Short mmCIF file of C-alpha atoms and ligand atoms in Angstrom, two decimals:
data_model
loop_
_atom_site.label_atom_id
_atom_site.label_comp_id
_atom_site.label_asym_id
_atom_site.label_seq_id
_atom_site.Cartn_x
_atom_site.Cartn_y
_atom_site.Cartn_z
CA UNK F 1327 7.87 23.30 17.30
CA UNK F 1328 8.95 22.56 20.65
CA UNK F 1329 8.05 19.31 22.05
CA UNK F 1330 6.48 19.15 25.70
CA UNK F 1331 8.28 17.51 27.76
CA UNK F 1332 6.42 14.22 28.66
CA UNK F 1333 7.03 13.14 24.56
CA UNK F 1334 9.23 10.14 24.51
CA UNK F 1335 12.18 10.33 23.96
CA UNK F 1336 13.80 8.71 20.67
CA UNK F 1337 15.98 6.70 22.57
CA UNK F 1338 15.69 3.15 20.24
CA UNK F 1339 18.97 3.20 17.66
CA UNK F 1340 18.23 3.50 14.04
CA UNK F 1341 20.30 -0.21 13.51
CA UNK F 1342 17.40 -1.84 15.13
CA UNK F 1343 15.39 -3.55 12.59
CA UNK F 1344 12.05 -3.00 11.65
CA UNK F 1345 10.25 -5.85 13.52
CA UNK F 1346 12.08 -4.57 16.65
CA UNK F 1347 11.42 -0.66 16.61
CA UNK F 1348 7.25 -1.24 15.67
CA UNK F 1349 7.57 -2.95 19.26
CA UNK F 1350 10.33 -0.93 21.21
CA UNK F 1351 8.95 2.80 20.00
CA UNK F 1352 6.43 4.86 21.74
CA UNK F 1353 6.86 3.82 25.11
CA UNK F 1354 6.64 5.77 28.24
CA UNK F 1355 9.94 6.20 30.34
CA UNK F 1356 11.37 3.27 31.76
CA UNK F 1357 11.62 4.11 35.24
CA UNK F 1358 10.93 2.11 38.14
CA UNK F 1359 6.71 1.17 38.44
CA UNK F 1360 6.18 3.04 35.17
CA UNK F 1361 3.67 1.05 32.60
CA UNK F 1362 5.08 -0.16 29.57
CA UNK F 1363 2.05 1.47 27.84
CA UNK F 1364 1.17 5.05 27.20
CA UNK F 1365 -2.03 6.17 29.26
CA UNK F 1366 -5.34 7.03 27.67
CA UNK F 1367 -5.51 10.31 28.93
CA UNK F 1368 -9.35 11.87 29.13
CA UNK F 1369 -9.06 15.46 29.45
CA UNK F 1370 -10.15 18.78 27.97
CA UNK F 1371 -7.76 20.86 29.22
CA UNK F 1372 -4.04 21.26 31.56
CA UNK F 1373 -3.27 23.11 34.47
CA UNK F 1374 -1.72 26.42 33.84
CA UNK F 1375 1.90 27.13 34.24
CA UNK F 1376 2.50 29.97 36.82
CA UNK F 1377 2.91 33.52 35.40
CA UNK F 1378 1.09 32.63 31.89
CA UNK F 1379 1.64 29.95 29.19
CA UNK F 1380 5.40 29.34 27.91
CA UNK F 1381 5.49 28.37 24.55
CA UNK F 1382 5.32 24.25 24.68
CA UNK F 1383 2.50 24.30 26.81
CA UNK F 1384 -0.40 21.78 26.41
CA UNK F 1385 -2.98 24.47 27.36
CA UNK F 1386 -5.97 22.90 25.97
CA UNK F 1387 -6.61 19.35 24.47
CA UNK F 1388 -7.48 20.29 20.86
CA UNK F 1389 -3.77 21.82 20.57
CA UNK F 1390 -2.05 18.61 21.97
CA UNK F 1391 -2.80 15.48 23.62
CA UNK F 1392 0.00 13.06 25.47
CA UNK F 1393 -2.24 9.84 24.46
CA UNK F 1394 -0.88 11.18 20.71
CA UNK F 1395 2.77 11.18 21.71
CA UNK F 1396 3.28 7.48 21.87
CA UNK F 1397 2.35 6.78 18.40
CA UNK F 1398 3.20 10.21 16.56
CA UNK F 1399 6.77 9.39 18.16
CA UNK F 1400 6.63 5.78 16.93
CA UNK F 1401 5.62 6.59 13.48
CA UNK F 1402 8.35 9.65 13.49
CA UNK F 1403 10.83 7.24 13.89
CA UNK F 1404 9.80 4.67 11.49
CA UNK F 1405 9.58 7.15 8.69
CA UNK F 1406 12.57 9.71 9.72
CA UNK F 1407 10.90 12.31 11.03
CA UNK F 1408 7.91 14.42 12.67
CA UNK F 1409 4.56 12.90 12.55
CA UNK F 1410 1.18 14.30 13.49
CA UNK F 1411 -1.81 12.17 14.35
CA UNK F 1412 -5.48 13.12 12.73
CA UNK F 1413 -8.71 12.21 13.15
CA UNK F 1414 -8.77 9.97 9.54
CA UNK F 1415 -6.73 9.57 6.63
CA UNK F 1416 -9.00 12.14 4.98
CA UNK F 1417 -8.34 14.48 7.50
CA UNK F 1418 -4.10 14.48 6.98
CA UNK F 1419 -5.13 14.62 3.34
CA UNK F 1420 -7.04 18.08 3.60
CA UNK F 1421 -4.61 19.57 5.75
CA UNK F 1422 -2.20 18.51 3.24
CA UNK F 1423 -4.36 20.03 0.45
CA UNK F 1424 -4.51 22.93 2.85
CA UNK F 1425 -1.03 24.12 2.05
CA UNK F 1426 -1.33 24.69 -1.68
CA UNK F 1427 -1.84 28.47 -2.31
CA UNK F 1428 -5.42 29.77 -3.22
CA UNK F 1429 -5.90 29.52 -7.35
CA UNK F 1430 -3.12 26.97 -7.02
CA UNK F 1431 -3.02 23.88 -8.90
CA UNK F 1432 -2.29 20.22 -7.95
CA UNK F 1433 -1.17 17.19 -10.23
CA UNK F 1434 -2.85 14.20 -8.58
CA UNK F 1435 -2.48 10.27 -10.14
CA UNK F 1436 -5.93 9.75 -12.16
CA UNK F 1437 -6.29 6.61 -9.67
CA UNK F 1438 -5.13 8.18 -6.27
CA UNK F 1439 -7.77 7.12 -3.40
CA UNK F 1440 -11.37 8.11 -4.62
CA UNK F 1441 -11.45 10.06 -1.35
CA UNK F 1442 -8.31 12.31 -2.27
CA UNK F 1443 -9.53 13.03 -4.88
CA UNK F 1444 -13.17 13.60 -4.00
CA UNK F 1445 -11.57 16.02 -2.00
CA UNK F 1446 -9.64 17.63 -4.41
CA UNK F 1447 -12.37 18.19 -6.90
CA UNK F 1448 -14.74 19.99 -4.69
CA UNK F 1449 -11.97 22.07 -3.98
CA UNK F 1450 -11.86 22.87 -7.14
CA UNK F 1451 -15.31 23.46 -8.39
CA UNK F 1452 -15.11 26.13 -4.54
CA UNK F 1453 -12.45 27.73 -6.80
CA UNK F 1454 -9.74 26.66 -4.29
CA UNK F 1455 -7.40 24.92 -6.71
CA UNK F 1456 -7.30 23.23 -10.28
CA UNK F 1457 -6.61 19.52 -10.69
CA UNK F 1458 -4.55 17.88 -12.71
CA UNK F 1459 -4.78 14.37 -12.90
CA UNK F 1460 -1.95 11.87 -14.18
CA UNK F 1461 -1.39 8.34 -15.08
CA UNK F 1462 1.25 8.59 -12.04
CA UNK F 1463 2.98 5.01 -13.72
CA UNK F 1464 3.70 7.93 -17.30
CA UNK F 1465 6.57 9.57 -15.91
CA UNK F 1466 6.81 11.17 -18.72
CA UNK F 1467 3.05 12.56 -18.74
CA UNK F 1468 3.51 13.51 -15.09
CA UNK F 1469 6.50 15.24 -15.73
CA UNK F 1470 4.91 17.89 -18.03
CA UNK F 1471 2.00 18.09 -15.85
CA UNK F 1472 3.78 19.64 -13.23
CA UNK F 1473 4.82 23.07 -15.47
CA UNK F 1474 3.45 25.88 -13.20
CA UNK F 1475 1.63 23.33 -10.46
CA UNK F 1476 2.24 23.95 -7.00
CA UNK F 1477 1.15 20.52 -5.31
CA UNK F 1478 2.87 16.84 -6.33
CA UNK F 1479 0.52 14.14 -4.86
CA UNK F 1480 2.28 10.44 -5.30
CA UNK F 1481 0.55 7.20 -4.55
CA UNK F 1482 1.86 3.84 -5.09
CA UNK F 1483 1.25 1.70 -5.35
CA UNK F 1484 -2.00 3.51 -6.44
CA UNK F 1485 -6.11 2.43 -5.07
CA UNK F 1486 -7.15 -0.12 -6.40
CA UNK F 1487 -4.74 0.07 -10.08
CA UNK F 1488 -1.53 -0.77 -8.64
CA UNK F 1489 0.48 1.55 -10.60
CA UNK F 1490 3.79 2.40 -9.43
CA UNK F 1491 5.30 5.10 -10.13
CA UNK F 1492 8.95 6.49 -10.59
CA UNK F 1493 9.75 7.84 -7.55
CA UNK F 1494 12.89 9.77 -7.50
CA UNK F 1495 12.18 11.06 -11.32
CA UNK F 1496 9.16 12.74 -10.12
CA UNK F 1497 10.52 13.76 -7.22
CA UNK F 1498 13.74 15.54 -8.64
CA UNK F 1499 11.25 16.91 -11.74
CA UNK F 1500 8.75 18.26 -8.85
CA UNK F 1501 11.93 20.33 -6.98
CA UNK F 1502 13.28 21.39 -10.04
CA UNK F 1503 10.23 23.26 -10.71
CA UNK F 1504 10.08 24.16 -6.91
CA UNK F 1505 6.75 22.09 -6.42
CA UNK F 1506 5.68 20.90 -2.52
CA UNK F 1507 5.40 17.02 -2.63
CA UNK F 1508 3.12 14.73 -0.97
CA UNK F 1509 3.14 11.02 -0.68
CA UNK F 1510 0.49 8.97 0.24
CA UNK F 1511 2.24 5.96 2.18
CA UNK F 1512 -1.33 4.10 3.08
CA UNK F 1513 -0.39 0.79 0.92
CA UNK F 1514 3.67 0.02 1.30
CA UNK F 1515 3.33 1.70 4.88
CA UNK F 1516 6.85 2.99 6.68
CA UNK F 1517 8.28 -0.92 6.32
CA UNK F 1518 7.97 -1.02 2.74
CA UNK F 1519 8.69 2.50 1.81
CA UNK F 1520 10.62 5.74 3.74
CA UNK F 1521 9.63 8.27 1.44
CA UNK F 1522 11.21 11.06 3.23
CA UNK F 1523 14.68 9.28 2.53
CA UNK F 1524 13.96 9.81 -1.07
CA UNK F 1525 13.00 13.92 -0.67
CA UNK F 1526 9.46 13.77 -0.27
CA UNK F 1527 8.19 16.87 1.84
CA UNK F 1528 5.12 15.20 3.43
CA UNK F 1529 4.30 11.88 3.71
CA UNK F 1530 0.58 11.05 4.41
CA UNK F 1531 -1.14 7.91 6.10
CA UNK F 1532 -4.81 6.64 6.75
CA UNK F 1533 -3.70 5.15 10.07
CA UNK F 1534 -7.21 3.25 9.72
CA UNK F 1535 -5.58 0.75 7.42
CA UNK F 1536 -2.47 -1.46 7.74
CA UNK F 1537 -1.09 0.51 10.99
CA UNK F 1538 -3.48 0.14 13.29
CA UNK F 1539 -4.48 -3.16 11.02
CA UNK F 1540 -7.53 -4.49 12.89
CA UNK F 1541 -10.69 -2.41 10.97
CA UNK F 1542 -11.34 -1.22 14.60
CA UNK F 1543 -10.57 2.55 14.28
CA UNK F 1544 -10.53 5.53 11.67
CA UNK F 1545 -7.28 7.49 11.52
CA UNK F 1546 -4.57 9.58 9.71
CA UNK F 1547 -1.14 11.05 9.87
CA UNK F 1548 1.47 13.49 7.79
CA UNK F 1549 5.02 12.84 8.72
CA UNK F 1550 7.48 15.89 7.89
CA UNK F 1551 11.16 15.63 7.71
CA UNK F 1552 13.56 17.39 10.20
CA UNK F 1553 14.68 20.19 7.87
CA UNK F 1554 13.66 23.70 8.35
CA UNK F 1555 11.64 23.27 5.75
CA UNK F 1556 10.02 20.43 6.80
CA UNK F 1557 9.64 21.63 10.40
CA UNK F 1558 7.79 24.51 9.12
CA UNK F 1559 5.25 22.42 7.04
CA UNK F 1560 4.89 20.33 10.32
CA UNK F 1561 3.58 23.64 12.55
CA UNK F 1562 1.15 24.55 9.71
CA UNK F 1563 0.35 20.71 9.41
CA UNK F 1564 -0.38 20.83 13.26
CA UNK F 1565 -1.76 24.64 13.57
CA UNK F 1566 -4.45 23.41 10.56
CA UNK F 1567 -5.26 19.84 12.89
CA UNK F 1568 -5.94 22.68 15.93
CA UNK F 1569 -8.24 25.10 14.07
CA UNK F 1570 -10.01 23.04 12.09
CA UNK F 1571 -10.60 19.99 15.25
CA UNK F 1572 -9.04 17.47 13.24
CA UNK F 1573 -8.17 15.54 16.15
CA UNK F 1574 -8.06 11.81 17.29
CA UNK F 1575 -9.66 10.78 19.84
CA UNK F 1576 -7.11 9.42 22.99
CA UNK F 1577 -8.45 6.02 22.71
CA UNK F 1578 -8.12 5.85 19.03
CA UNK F 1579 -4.78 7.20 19.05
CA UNK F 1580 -4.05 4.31 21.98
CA UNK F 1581 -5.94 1.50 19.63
CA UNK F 1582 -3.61 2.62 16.74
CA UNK F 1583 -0.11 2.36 18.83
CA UNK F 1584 -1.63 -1.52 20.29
CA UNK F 1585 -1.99 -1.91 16.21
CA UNK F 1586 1.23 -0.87 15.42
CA UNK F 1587 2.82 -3.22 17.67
CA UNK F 1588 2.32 -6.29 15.23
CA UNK F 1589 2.63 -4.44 12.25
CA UNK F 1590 5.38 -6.28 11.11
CA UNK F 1591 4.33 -9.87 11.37
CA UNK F 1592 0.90 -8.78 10.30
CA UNK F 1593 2.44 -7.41 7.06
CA UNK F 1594 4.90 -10.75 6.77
CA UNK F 1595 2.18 -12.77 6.60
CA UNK F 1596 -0.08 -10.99 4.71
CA UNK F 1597 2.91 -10.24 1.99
CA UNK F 1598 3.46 -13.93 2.08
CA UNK F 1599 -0.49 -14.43 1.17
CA UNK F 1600 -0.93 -12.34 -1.29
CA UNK F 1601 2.24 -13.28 -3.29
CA UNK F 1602 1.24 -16.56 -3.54
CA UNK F 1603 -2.58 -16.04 -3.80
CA UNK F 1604 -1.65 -13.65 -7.14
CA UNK F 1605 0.24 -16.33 -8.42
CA UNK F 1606 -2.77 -18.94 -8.00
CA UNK F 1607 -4.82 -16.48 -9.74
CA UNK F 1608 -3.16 -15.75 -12.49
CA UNK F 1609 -4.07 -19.62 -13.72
CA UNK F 1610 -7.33 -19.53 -13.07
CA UNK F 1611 -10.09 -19.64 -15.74
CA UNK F 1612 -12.40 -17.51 -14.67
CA UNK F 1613 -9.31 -14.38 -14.09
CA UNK F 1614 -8.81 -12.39 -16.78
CA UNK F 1615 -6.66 -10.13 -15.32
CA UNK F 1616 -3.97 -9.89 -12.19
CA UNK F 1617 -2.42 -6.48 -11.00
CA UNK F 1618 -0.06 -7.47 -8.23
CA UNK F 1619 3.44 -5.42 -8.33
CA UNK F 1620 5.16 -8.92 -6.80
CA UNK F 1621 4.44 -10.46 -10.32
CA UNK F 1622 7.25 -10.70 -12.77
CA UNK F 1623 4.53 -9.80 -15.43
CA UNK F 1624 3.08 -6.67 -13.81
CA UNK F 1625 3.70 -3.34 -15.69
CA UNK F 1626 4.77 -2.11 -12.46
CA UNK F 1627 6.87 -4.79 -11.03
CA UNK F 1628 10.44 -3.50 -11.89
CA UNK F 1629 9.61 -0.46 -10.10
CA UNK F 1630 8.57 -1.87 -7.45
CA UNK F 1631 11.50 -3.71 -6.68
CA UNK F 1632 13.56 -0.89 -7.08
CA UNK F 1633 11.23 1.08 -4.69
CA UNK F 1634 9.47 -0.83 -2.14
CA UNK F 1635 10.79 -3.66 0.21
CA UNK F 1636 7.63 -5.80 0.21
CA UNK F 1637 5.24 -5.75 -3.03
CA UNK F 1638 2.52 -4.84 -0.80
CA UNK F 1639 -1.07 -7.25 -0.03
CA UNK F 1640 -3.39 -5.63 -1.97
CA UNK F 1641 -4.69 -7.50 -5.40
CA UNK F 1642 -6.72 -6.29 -7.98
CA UNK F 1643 -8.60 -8.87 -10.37
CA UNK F 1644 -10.95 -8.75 -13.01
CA UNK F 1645 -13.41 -11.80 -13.91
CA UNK F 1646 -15.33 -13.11 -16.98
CA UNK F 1647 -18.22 -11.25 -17.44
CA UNK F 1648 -17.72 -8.26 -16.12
CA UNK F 1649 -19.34 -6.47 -13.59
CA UNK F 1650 -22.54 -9.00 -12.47
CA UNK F 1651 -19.91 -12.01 -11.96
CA UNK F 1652 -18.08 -9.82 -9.85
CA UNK F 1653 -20.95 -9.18 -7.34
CA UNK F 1654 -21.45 -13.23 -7.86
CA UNK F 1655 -17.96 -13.81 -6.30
CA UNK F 1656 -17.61 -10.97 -3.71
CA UNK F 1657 -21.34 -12.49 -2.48
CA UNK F 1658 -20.67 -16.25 -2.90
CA UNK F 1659 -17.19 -16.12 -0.15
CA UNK F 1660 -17.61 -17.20 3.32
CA UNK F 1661 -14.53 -16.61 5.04
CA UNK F 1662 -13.61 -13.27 2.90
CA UNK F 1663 -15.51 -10.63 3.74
CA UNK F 1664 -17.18 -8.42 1.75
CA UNK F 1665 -16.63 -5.22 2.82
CA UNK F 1666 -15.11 -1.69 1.53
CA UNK F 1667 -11.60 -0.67 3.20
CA UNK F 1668 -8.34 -2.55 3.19
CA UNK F 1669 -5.36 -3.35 5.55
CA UNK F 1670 -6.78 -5.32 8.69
CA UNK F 1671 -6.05 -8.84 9.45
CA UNK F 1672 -9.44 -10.12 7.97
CA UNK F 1673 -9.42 -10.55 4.51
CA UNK F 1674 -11.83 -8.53 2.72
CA UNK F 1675 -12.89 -8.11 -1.28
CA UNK F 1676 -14.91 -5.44 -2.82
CA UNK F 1677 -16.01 -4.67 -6.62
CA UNK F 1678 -14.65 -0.92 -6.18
CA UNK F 1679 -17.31 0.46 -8.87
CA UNK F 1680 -19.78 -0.41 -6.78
CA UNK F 1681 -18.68 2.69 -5.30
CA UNK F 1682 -19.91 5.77 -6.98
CA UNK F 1683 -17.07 8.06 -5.95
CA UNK F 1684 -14.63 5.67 -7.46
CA UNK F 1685 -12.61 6.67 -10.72
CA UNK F 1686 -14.87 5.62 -14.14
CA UNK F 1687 -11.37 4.54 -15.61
CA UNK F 1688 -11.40 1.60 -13.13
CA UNK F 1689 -12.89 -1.21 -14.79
CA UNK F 1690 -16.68 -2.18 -13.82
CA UNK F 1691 -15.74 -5.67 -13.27
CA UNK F 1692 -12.23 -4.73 -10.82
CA UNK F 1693 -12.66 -7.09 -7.67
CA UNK F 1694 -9.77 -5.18 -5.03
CA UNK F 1695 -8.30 -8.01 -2.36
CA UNK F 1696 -7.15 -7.01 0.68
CA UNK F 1697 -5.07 -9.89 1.89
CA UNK F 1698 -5.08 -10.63 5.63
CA UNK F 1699 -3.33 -12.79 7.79
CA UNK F 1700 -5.61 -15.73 7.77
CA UNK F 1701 -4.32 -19.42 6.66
CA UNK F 1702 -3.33 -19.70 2.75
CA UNK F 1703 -5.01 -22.84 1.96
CA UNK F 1704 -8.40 -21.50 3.59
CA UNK F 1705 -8.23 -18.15 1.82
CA UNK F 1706 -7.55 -20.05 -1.14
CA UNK F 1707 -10.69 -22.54 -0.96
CA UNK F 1708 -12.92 -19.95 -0.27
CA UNK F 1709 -11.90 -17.79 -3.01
CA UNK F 1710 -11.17 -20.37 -5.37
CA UNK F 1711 -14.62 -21.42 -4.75
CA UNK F 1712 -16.38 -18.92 -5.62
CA UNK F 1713 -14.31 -17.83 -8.67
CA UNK F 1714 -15.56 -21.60 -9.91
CA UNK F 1715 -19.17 -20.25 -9.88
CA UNK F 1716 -17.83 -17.79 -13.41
CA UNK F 1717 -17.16 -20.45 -15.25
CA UNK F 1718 -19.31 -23.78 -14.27
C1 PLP D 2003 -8.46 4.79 3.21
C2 PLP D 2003 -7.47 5.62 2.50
C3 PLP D 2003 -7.39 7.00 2.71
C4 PLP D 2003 -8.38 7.74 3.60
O1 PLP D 2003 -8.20 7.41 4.94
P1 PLP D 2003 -9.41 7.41 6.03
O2 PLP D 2003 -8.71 6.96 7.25
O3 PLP D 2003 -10.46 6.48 5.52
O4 PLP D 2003 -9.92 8.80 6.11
C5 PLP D 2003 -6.39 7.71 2.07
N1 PLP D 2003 -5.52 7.10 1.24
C6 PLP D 2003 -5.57 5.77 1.00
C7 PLP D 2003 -4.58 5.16 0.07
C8 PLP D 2003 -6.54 4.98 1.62
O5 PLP D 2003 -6.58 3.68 1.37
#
């Protein structure tokens, strides 16, 4: 699609490392008097080009939006390729979902996020498409679940199991049978894992979380790769945003670029957290059970170092007694909050059965961390604390 001209350019070289591009991406042109940040730019519609519209045009703000451009250029680059901003995660997801072929049917992991597949199976009981869904972690399984499927949807790590799955095996089994892959890139985000760089076709974000990373603003994203194949997805990716008002809002779009600015030392730290908070749970009484891919004992750890360059800082626990001692701890923190959602710099902790939409295979008792950014010995108190009240 061609790019109006006011996009950035990508003029930041692909040796700069990650903790230097989140910063240096996205900007406006450096000329003399020119910001250093993109402009919020509140308008419904652009001043016609004389003699009619030339394709490239802005025309009107649901097609396009230069407040966008910063970030969709930004994110591009970090992942190696196209990106389009959306007005959530959910939204990038249905546009996705979009692109499978009437009657077709999709292999989803059995714990992809409850909204995906939500989404998925009221597509299915419209008739729209079937669902398949996997234990993504059984390649195996997931393999012969793709015979005659049209869609491959990937998470992993996967919300809130942790499962991590083989990536290039499913990927190479998907485009043997000529299958369209998505990857949902939410939890190991563009610094833990390019997914395009491993043959993915569309790689899916809910900006909301760890990129804008404050819990101050509801996004999404696809990223396509620059193949004629992938350009292609990315025009029906963006034609679907424009006709079905998917859009983000300028400010939002601005709040997520501001985000993305510290995503690397957010992530650093919060990495650094949760490894070590895992670890201190593990020997806890009242813990029965750790999933954290940065363990040596995790089913899924070997794959994750193969695949991802930070184990992520999401942690998924179970307690003694199940479900009601749970609730105890997620109520009894102070400085944790208890709250749905995942990715910002507070740390938050939620039993995700609480949620009705979540996946019945989850256990009742499954307490999901999101690690922040917040001081070790603090996080650990407070949580420590109330994991205490289980077994005094
Ligand atoms: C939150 C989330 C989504 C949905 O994104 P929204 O921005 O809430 O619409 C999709 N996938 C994963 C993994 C998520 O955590």
């Amino acid at each position: 699609m061609d790019e109006p001209s006011t996009r950035g350019s990508r003029q930041h070289p692909e040796k700069l490392a990650d903790a230097s591009l989140v910063v240096a991406l996205g900007r406006p042109e450096r000329l003399p008097d020119a910001p250093v940040n993109p402009a919020v730019t509140l308008t419904s519609t652009y001043v016609a080009t004389p003699g009619g519209a030339a394709p490239g045009d802005r025309v009107y703000a649901r097609w396009d939006n230069p407040s966008w451009n910063g970030f969709e250029d930004a994110l591009g680059s970090l992942e190696g390729g196209d990106a389009r901003l959306f007005a959530s995660g959910l939204a990038a997801v249905a546009a996705v979902l979009a692109q499978v072929p009437h009657g077709g049917t999709i292999v989803v992991p059995r714990h992809a996020y409850s909204g995906t597949l939500g989404l998925a199976r009221s597509l299915e009981a419209a008739g729209a498409l079937a669902v398949r869904a996997v234990d993504i972690a059984d390649t195996e399984a997931t393999l012969q679940a793709l015979d005659g499927a049209h869609l491959l949807w990937i998470e992993t790590p996967t919300n809130p199991m942790l499962e991590v799955a083989d990536l290039d095996a499913l990927v190479a089994g998907a485009r043997n049978r000529g299958l369209l892959v998505a990857l949902d890139n939410t939890f190991a985000t563009p610094l833990g894992l390019r997914p395009l760089e491993h043959g993915v076709d569309v790689v899916v974000h809910s900006v909301t979380k760890y990129l804008s990373g404050h819990s101050d603003v509801v996004l999404g994203a696809t990223v396509t790769p620059p193949t004629p194949r992938g350009e292609a997805l990315c025009e029906a990716l963006h034609a679907h945003r424009t006709l079905y008002g998917a859009i983000p809002g300028p400010f939002e779009a601005w709040l997520a670029l501001r985000g993305l600015r510290t995503l690397e030392v957010r992530l650093t730290r919060a990495v650094a957290n949760a490894q070590e908070l895992a670890q201190r749970l593990s020997g806890h009484p009242a813990v029965t059970r750790v999933r954290y891919p940065g363990l040596a004992s995790d089913p899924g750890h070997a794959l994750a170092r193969k695949y991802l360059r930070h184990f992520g800082a999401i942690i998924s626990i179970e307690v003694v007694g199940g479900a009601e001692e749970a609730e105890r701890v997620c109520s009894a923190v102070r400085l944790w909050v208890p709250a749905t959602s995942l990715g910002g710099v507070e740390s938050t902790l939620e039993r995700r059965r609480r949620q009705a939409a979540e996946s019945p295979t989850v256990p009742e008792g499954l307490i999901r961390l999101s690690v922040g950014i917040e001081d070790i010995e603090d996080l650990w108190d407070d949580l420590r604390s109330a994991l205490d009240l289980c077994v005094s």
